[in-house]
Amino acid sequence: MPLVPPVPGVPRVPQPGVDLAGVDLAGLERLAVAVAVEAGRLIVDERPLHVSAASTKSSPTDVVTVMDTRAEELIHGRLLAARPDDGILGEEGADHRGSSGITWVVDPIDGTVNYLYEIPAYAVSVAAVSGDPRVPGAWQVLAAAVADPPRGRVFHARVGGGARLSTVDGALVSTLGVGVVGDLAGALVGTGFGYTEEKRRAQGQLLLEVLPLVRDIRRIGSAALDLCFVAAGLLDGYYEVGLNPWDLAGGWLVVTEAGGVVTGPGGGGPSDRLTVAGNPTVHAALAAIVDP
Ligand code: LIP
């Protein structure tokens, strides 16, 4: 018996062994929202006049700024002060295994290149998960927040609690629901690309398969926002190869709590090998192309 009742049409990653009965899901969501909003304020209000790439990671285009690091340090500190027994896995190096069975998966700035270029499409993603997010298919998101600092908004959700868009001051903007487009030819589809030549060649080949069959493609530059835009009906579908757990964790739950479907290879959990999202109809049609 799954710990969380299944929702028809929404594949659930096998439940890792955390008994949700004792978990304050609403409290986790509140904490995720508070920390994501505070980090969002930091990266906007304290942005140096000239942000530069402090260093690069997987390739010369995979940049990290001083603000990525500062935001992750803030998030790490706030979460462990509130919940010292939890684990943390962050894009900029936080990797702390806790004892509570809950791990926070954090992307301090998702859409770093957009942030570097002052393109207003970046997010702060903070998600509480059960299981081990380092192992594809062995974890599930319990509560999450994706702050959209340029717009002063935050997407948030908890298992069984629905998905919402609020202002950073806590006012509800809307309850989220995926779009109703019923066929791929009418679907606006988001995607993204990795940072290495080899990955991009493969991603380009896959795009050649998808592009002729959909309404249009949008490359927003933040997986967290892509997924939240699917939840809000601003995109009808999204797929990407090469995401890290921190890119996708927050948006994954926002989509499924908004009535959408998010899967990875073979219909399992989303992973670095593949993430596909959409309303159930668009998701199925898109997955048939990108996950034959
Ligand atoms: C980004 C992802 C995006 C992907 C970019 C990049 P980052 O994450 O959110 O979907 O297409 O290449 O990986 O590196 O800005 O945190």
CSV table of C-alpha atoms and ligand atoms in Angstrom, one decimal:
chain,number,residue,atom,x,y,z
A,1,MET,CA,0.0,0.0,0.0
A,2,PRO,CA,1.7,3.2,-1.1
A,3,LEU,CA,2.2,5.7,1.7
A,4,VAL,CA,0.7,8.4,-0.5
A,5,PRO,CA,-2.6,7.5,-2.2
A,6,PRO,CA,-1.9,7.3,-6.0
A,7,VAL,CA,-3.6,9.8,-8.3
A,8,PRO,CA,-5.1,8.3,-11.5
A,9,GLY,CA,-2.8,9.0,-14.5
A,10,VAL,CA,0.1,10.2,-12.3
A,11,PRO,CA,2.8,7.6,-12.1
A,12,ARG,CA,4.3,7.6,-8.6
A,13,VAL,CA,7.9,6.8,-8.0
A,14,PRO,CA,8.0,3.8,-5.7
A,15,GLN,CA,7.7,5.0,-2.2
A,16,PRO,CA,11.0,5.1,-0.3
A,17,GLY,CA,10.7,3.9,3.2
A,18,VAL,CA,9.5,7.1,4.9
A,19,ASP,CA,6.2,6.9,6.9
A,20,LEU,CA,4.5,10.2,5.8
A,21,ALA,CA,2.1,9.8,8.7
A,22,GLY,CA,4.6,11.5,11.0
A,23,VAL,CA,5.7,14.2,8.6
A,24,ASP,CA,4.4,17.8,8.8
A,25,LEU,CA,4.0,18.3,5.1
A,26,ALA,CA,2.5,21.8,5.5
A,27,GLY,CA,5.4,22.8,7.7
A,28,LEU,CA,7.9,21.6,5.2
A,29,GLU,CA,6.2,23.6,2.5
A,30,ARG,CA,6.2,26.7,4.6
A,31,LEU,CA,9.9,26.3,5.3
A,32,ALA,CA,10.6,25.7,1.6
A,33,VAL,CA,8.7,28.9,0.7
A,34,ALA,CA,10.4,31.0,3.4
A,35,VAL,CA,13.9,29.9,2.5
A,36,ALA,CA,13.4,30.1,-1.3
A,37,VAL,CA,11.9,33.6,-1.0
A,38,GLU,CA,14.7,34.8,1.2
A,39,ALA,CA,17.4,33.5,-1.1
A,40,GLY,CA,15.5,35.0,-4.0
A,41,ARG,CA,15.7,38.4,-2.3
A,42,LEU,CA,19.4,38.0,-1.6
A,43,ILE,CA,20.3,37.3,-5.3
A,44,VAL,CA,18.3,40.3,-6.5
A,45,ASP,CA,19.0,42.8,-3.8
A,46,GLU,CA,22.7,42.0,-3.3
A,47,ARG,CA,23.6,41.4,-6.9
A,48,PRO,CA,27.0,43.0,-7.5
A,49,LEU,CA,27.1,45.6,-10.2
A,50,HIS,CA,29.1,43.3,-12.4
A,51,VAL,CA,28.4,39.7,-11.8
A,52,SER,CA,31.0,37.5,-13.4
A,53,ALA,CA,31.5,33.7,-13.5
A,54,ALA,CA,33.4,32.9,-10.3
A,55,SER,CA,34.3,29.5,-11.8
A,56,THR,CA,33.1,26.9,-14.3
A,57,LYS,CA,32.1,23.3,-13.7
A,58,SER,CA,31.4,20.7,-16.4
A,59,SER,CA,32.5,23.0,-19.2
A,60,PRO,CA,33.5,26.7,-19.9
A,61,THR,CA,29.8,27.5,-20.4
A,62,ASP,CA,28.7,25.9,-17.1
A,63,VAL,CA,29.2,28.9,-14.8
A,64,VAL,CA,28.8,29.5,-11.1
A,65,THR,CA,28.7,33.0,-9.7
A,66,VAL,CA,29.5,34.2,-6.3
A,67,MET,CA,25.8,34.7,-5.7
A,68,ASP,CA,25.1,31.0,-6.4
A,69,THR,CA,27.5,30.1,-3.6
A,70,ARG,CA,26.2,32.8,-1.2
A,71,ALA,CA,22.6,31.8,-1.9
A,72,GLU,CA,23.3,28.1,-1.2
A,73,GLU,CA,25.1,29.0,2.0
A,74,LEU,CA,22.1,31.0,3.2
A,75,ILE,CA,19.7,28.2,2.3
A,76,HIS,CA,21.9,25.6,3.9
A,77,GLY,CA,22.1,27.6,7.1
A,78,ARG,CA,18.4,28.3,7.4
A,79,LEU,CA,17.3,24.7,6.7
A,80,LEU,CA,19.8,23.1,9.1
A,81,ALA,CA,18.9,25.7,11.8
A,82,ALA,CA,15.2,24.7,11.4
A,83,ARG,CA,15.7,21.0,10.9
A,84,PRO,CA,19.2,19.9,12.0
A,85,ASP,CA,18.6,16.1,11.4
A,86,ASP,CA,17.7,16.5,7.7
A,87,GLY,CA,20.1,16.0,4.8
A,88,ILE,CA,21.0,18.5,2.1
A,89,LEU,CA,22.0,18.0,-1.5
A,90,GLY,CA,22.8,21.3,-3.3
A,91,GLU,CA,24.1,22.2,-6.8
A,92,GLU,CA,27.0,24.1,-5.5
A,93,GLY,CA,28.5,21.4,-3.3
A,94,ALA,CA,26.3,21.0,-0.2
A,95,ASP,CA,26.1,17.2,0.3
A,96,HIS,CA,25.1,16.4,3.9
A,97,ARG,CA,23.4,13.1,4.8
A,98,GLY,CA,21.0,13.5,7.7
A,99,SER,CA,19.2,11.0,9.9
A,100,SER,CA,15.6,12.1,9.6
A,101,GLY,CA,14.9,10.4,6.2
A,102,ILE,CA,14.3,13.8,4.7
A,103,THR,CA,16.8,15.5,2.4
A,104,TRP,CA,16.6,19.0,1.0
A,105,VAL,CA,17.5,19.2,-2.7
A,106,VAL,CA,18.5,22.8,-3.5
A,107,ASP,CA,19.3,24.8,-6.6
A,108,PRO,CA,20.3,28.3,-5.4
A,109,ILE,CA,20.1,29.8,-8.8
A,110,ASP,CA,18.5,27.7,-11.5
A,111,GLY,CA,19.1,29.5,-14.8
A,112,THR,CA,22.5,30.8,-13.8
A,113,VAL,CA,23.4,31.9,-17.3
A,114,ASN,CA,20.2,34.0,-17.5
A,115,TYR,CA,21.2,35.5,-14.1
A,116,LEU,CA,24.7,36.3,-15.4
A,117,TYR,CA,23.2,38.0,-18.4
A,118,GLU,CA,20.4,39.7,-16.4
A,119,ILE,CA,17.8,37.9,-18.4
A,120,PRO,CA,14.8,37.7,-16.0
A,121,ALA,CA,14.3,33.9,-16.1
A,122,TYR,CA,15.9,32.3,-13.1
A,123,ALA,CA,14.6,30.6,-10.0
A,124,VAL,CA,15.5,29.4,-6.5
A,125,SER,CA,14.4,25.8,-6.0
A,126,VAL,CA,14.1,24.2,-2.6
A,127,ALA,CA,12.5,20.8,-2.2
A,128,ALA,CA,12.1,18.3,0.7
A,129,VAL,CA,12.4,14.7,-0.5
A,130,SER,CA,12.1,11.2,1.0
A,131,GLY,CA,14.6,8.6,-0.1
A,132,ASP,CA,18.0,9.2,-1.7
A,133,PRO,CA,17.9,11.9,-4.4
A,134,ARG,CA,21.4,10.7,-5.5
A,135,VAL,CA,19.8,7.5,-6.8
A,136,PRO,CA,17.4,7.9,-9.8
A,137,GLY,CA,14.0,6.4,-9.1
A,138,ALA,CA,14.6,6.1,-5.3
A,139,TRP,CA,13.1,9.3,-4.1
A,140,GLN,CA,10.0,11.4,-4.0
A,141,VAL,CA,9.4,15.0,-3.4
A,142,LEU,CA,7.2,15.8,-0.3
A,143,ALA,CA,7.1,19.6,-0.4
A,144,ALA,CA,8.7,22.2,-2.5
A,145,ALA,CA,9.0,25.9,-3.4
A,146,VAL,CA,10.3,27.5,-6.6
A,147,ALA,CA,10.9,31.2,-6.2
A,148,ASP,CA,10.7,33.4,-9.3
A,149,PRO,CA,12.6,36.5,-8.0
A,150,PRO,CA,12.3,38.8,-11.0
A,151,ARG,CA,8.5,38.5,-10.8
A,152,GLY,CA,8.2,38.5,-7.0
A,153,ARG,CA,6.4,35.2,-7.1
A,154,VAL,CA,6.8,31.7,-5.6
A,155,PHE,CA,5.4,28.4,-6.9
A,156,HIS,CA,4.8,25.9,-4.1
A,157,ALA,CA,3.2,22.6,-3.3
A,158,ARG,CA,3.1,19.6,-0.9
A,159,VAL,CA,2.0,16.0,-1.5
A,160,GLY,CA,-1.8,15.9,-1.6
A,161,GLY,CA,-2.0,19.6,-0.9
A,162,GLY,CA,-2.3,21.0,-4.4
A,163,ALA,CA,0.0,23.5,-6.1
A,164,ARG,CA,-0.2,27.3,-5.8
A,165,LEU,CA,1.4,30.5,-7.0
A,166,SER,CA,1.8,33.2,-4.3
A,167,THR,CA,3.5,36.6,-4.0
A,168,VAL,CA,6.7,36.7,-2.0
A,169,ASP,CA,4.7,38.5,0.7
A,170,GLY,CA,2.4,35.4,1.0
A,171,ALA,CA,-0.7,36.5,-0.9
A,172,LEU,CA,-2.3,33.8,-3.0
A,173,VAL,CA,-2.2,34.6,-6.7
A,174,SER,CA,-3.7,31.4,-8.0
A,175,THR,CA,-4.2,27.7,-7.5
A,176,LEU,CA,-2.3,26.0,-10.3
A,177,GLY,CA,-3.7,23.6,-12.9
A,178,VAL,CA,-2.0,22.3,-16.0
A,179,GLY,CA,-3.3,23.4,-19.5
A,180,VAL,CA,-6.0,21.6,-21.4
A,181,VAL,CA,-4.3,21.3,-24.8
A,182,GLY,CA,-5.3,17.8,-26.1
A,183,ASP,CA,-2.8,17.2,-28.9
A,184,LEU,CA,0.9,17.6,-29.5
A,185,ALA,CA,0.4,19.7,-32.7
A,186,GLY,CA,-1.2,22.4,-30.5
A,187,ALA,CA,1.3,22.1,-27.7
A,188,LEU,CA,3.9,24.8,-26.7
A,189,VAL,CA,6.8,22.7,-25.5
A,190,GLY,CA,9.8,23.8,-23.4
A,191,THR,CA,13.2,22.2,-23.4
A,192,GLY,CA,16.8,22.9,-22.6
A,193,PHE,CA,20.4,22.0,-23.4
A,194,GLY,CA,23.4,20.9,-21.5
A,195,TYR,CA,26.8,22.4,-21.3
A,196,THR,CA,29.0,20.0,-23.3
A,197,GLU,CA,29.4,19.6,-27.1
A,198,GLU,CA,28.6,15.9,-26.9
A,199,LYS,CA,25.4,16.4,-24.9
A,200,ARG,CA,24.3,19.2,-27.2
A,201,ARG,CA,24.7,17.2,-30.4
A,202,ALA,CA,22.4,14.5,-29.0
A,203,GLN,CA,20.0,17.1,-27.7
A,204,GLY,CA,20.0,18.8,-31.1
A,205,GLN,CA,19.2,15.5,-32.8
A,206,LEU,CA,16.2,14.9,-30.4
A,207,LEU,CA,15.0,18.4,-31.0
A,208,LEU,CA,14.8,17.7,-34.8
A,209,GLU,CA,12.4,14.9,-33.9
A,210,VAL,CA,10.1,17.0,-31.7
A,211,LEU,CA,10.1,20.4,-33.4
A,212,PRO,CA,8.1,19.5,-36.5
A,213,LEU,CA,5.4,17.9,-34.4
A,214,VAL,CA,4.5,20.6,-31.9
A,215,ARG,CA,3.1,24.1,-31.9
A,216,ASP,CA,6.4,25.7,-31.0
A,217,ILE,CA,9.4,25.3,-28.8
A,218,ARG,CA,10.6,27.6,-25.9
A,219,ARG,CA,14.0,27.4,-24.4
A,220,ILE,CA,13.6,29.4,-21.2
A,221,GLY,CA,16.9,28.4,-19.5
A,222,SER,CA,15.6,27.2,-16.1
A,223,ALA,CA,14.2,23.7,-15.7
A,224,ALA,CA,12.5,24.7,-12.5
A,225,LEU,CA,10.6,27.5,-14.3
A,226,ASP,CA,9.9,25.3,-17.3
A,227,LEU,CA,8.2,22.8,-15.0
A,228,CYS,CA,6.3,25.4,-13.0
A,229,PHE,CA,5.2,27.0,-16.3
A,230,VAL,CA,3.7,23.6,-17.2
A,231,ALA,CA,1.9,23.5,-13.9
A,232,ALA,CA,0.5,27.0,-14.6
A,233,GLY,CA,-0.5,26.2,-18.2
A,234,LEU,CA,2.1,28.6,-19.6
A,235,LEU,CA,3.7,25.7,-21.3
A,236,ASP,CA,1.8,22.6,-22.4
A,237,GLY,CA,4.8,20.2,-22.2
A,238,TYR,CA,8.5,20.1,-21.3
A,239,TYR,CA,11.3,17.6,-21.9
A,240,GLU,CA,15.0,17.7,-21.2
A,241,VAL,CA,17.9,15.3,-21.1
A,242,GLY,CA,20.7,15.9,-18.6
A,243,LEU,CA,19.0,17.5,-15.6
A,244,ASN,CA,20.4,17.2,-12.1
A,245,PRO,CA,18.1,16.4,-9.1
A,246,TRP,CA,18.3,20.0,-8.0
A,247,ASP,CA,17.1,21.3,-11.4
A,248,LEU,CA,14.0,19.2,-11.4
A,249,ALA,CA,13.0,18.4,-7.8
A,250,GLY,CA,10.9,21.5,-7.0
A,251,GLY,CA,9.1,21.7,-10.3
A,252,TRP,CA,8.4,18.0,-10.4
A,253,LEU,CA,6.0,18.2,-7.4
A,254,VAL,CA,4.5,21.5,-8.5
A,255,VAL,CA,3.5,19.8,-11.8
A,256,THR,CA,2.1,16.6,-10.3
A,257,GLU,CA,0.1,18.6,-7.7
A,258,ALA,CA,-1.3,20.7,-10.5
A,259,GLY,CA,-2.7,17.6,-12.2
A,260,GLY,CA,0.2,17.0,-14.5
A,261,VAL,CA,2.5,14.0,-15.1
A,262,VAL,CA,6.3,14.0,-14.8
A,263,THR,CA,8.3,10.9,-15.7
A,264,GLY,CA,11.8,9.7,-16.7
A,265,PRO,CA,13.0,6.8,-18.8
A,266,GLY,CA,10.4,4.0,-19.3
A,267,GLY,CA,7.8,5.9,-17.2
A,268,GLY,CA,9.9,5.8,-14.0
A,269,GLY,CA,11.0,8.8,-12.1
A,270,PRO,CA,12.6,11.8,-13.8
A,271,SER,CA,16.4,11.7,-13.9
A,272,ASP,CA,19.5,13.0,-15.7
A,273,ARG,CA,18.6,10.5,-18.6
A,274,LEU,CA,15.2,12.1,-19.2
A,275,THR,CA,12.5,14.3,-17.8
A,276,VAL,CA,9.2,14.6,-19.6
A,277,ALA,CA,6.3,16.7,-18.2
A,278,GLY,CA,2.8,17.8,-19.3
A,279,ASN,CA,-0.9,17.3,-18.8
A,280,PRO,CA,-1.6,13.6,-19.1
A,281,THR,CA,-2.5,13.8,-22.9
A,282,VAL,CA,0.5,15.9,-23.9
A,283,HIS,CA,2.8,14.1,-21.6
A,284,ALA,CA,1.9,10.7,-23.2
A,285,ALA,CA,2.4,12.1,-26.7
A,286,LEU,CA,5.7,13.8,-25.9
A,287,ALA,CA,7.0,10.7,-24.1
A,288,ALA,CA,6.2,8.5,-27.1
A,289,ILE,CA,8.7,10.6,-29.1
A,290,VAL,CA,11.5,11.3,-26.6
A,291,ASP,CA,11.2,8.1,-24.7
A,292,PRO,CA,10.3,5.5,-27.4
B,1,LIP,C1,20.0,25.0,-16.0
B,1,LIP,C2,18.7,24.1,-16.2
B,1,LIP,C3,18.2,24.2,-17.6
B,1,LIP,C4,19.3,23.7,-18.6
B,1,LIP,C5,20.5,24.6,-18.4
B,1,LIP,C6,21.0,24.6,-17.0
B,1,LIP,P1,21.5,25.8,-14.0
B,1,LIP,O1,20.5,24.8,-14.7
B,1,LIP,O2,17.8,24.6,-15.3
B,1,LIP,O3,17.0,23.5,-17.8
B,1,LIP,O4,18.8,23.7,-19.9
B,1,LIP,O5,21.5,24.1,-19.3
B,1,LIP,O6,21.5,23.3,-16.7
B,1,LIP,O7,22.9,25.2,-14.5
B,1,LIP,O8,21.3,27.1,-14.5
B,1,LIP,O9,21.3,25.6,-12.5
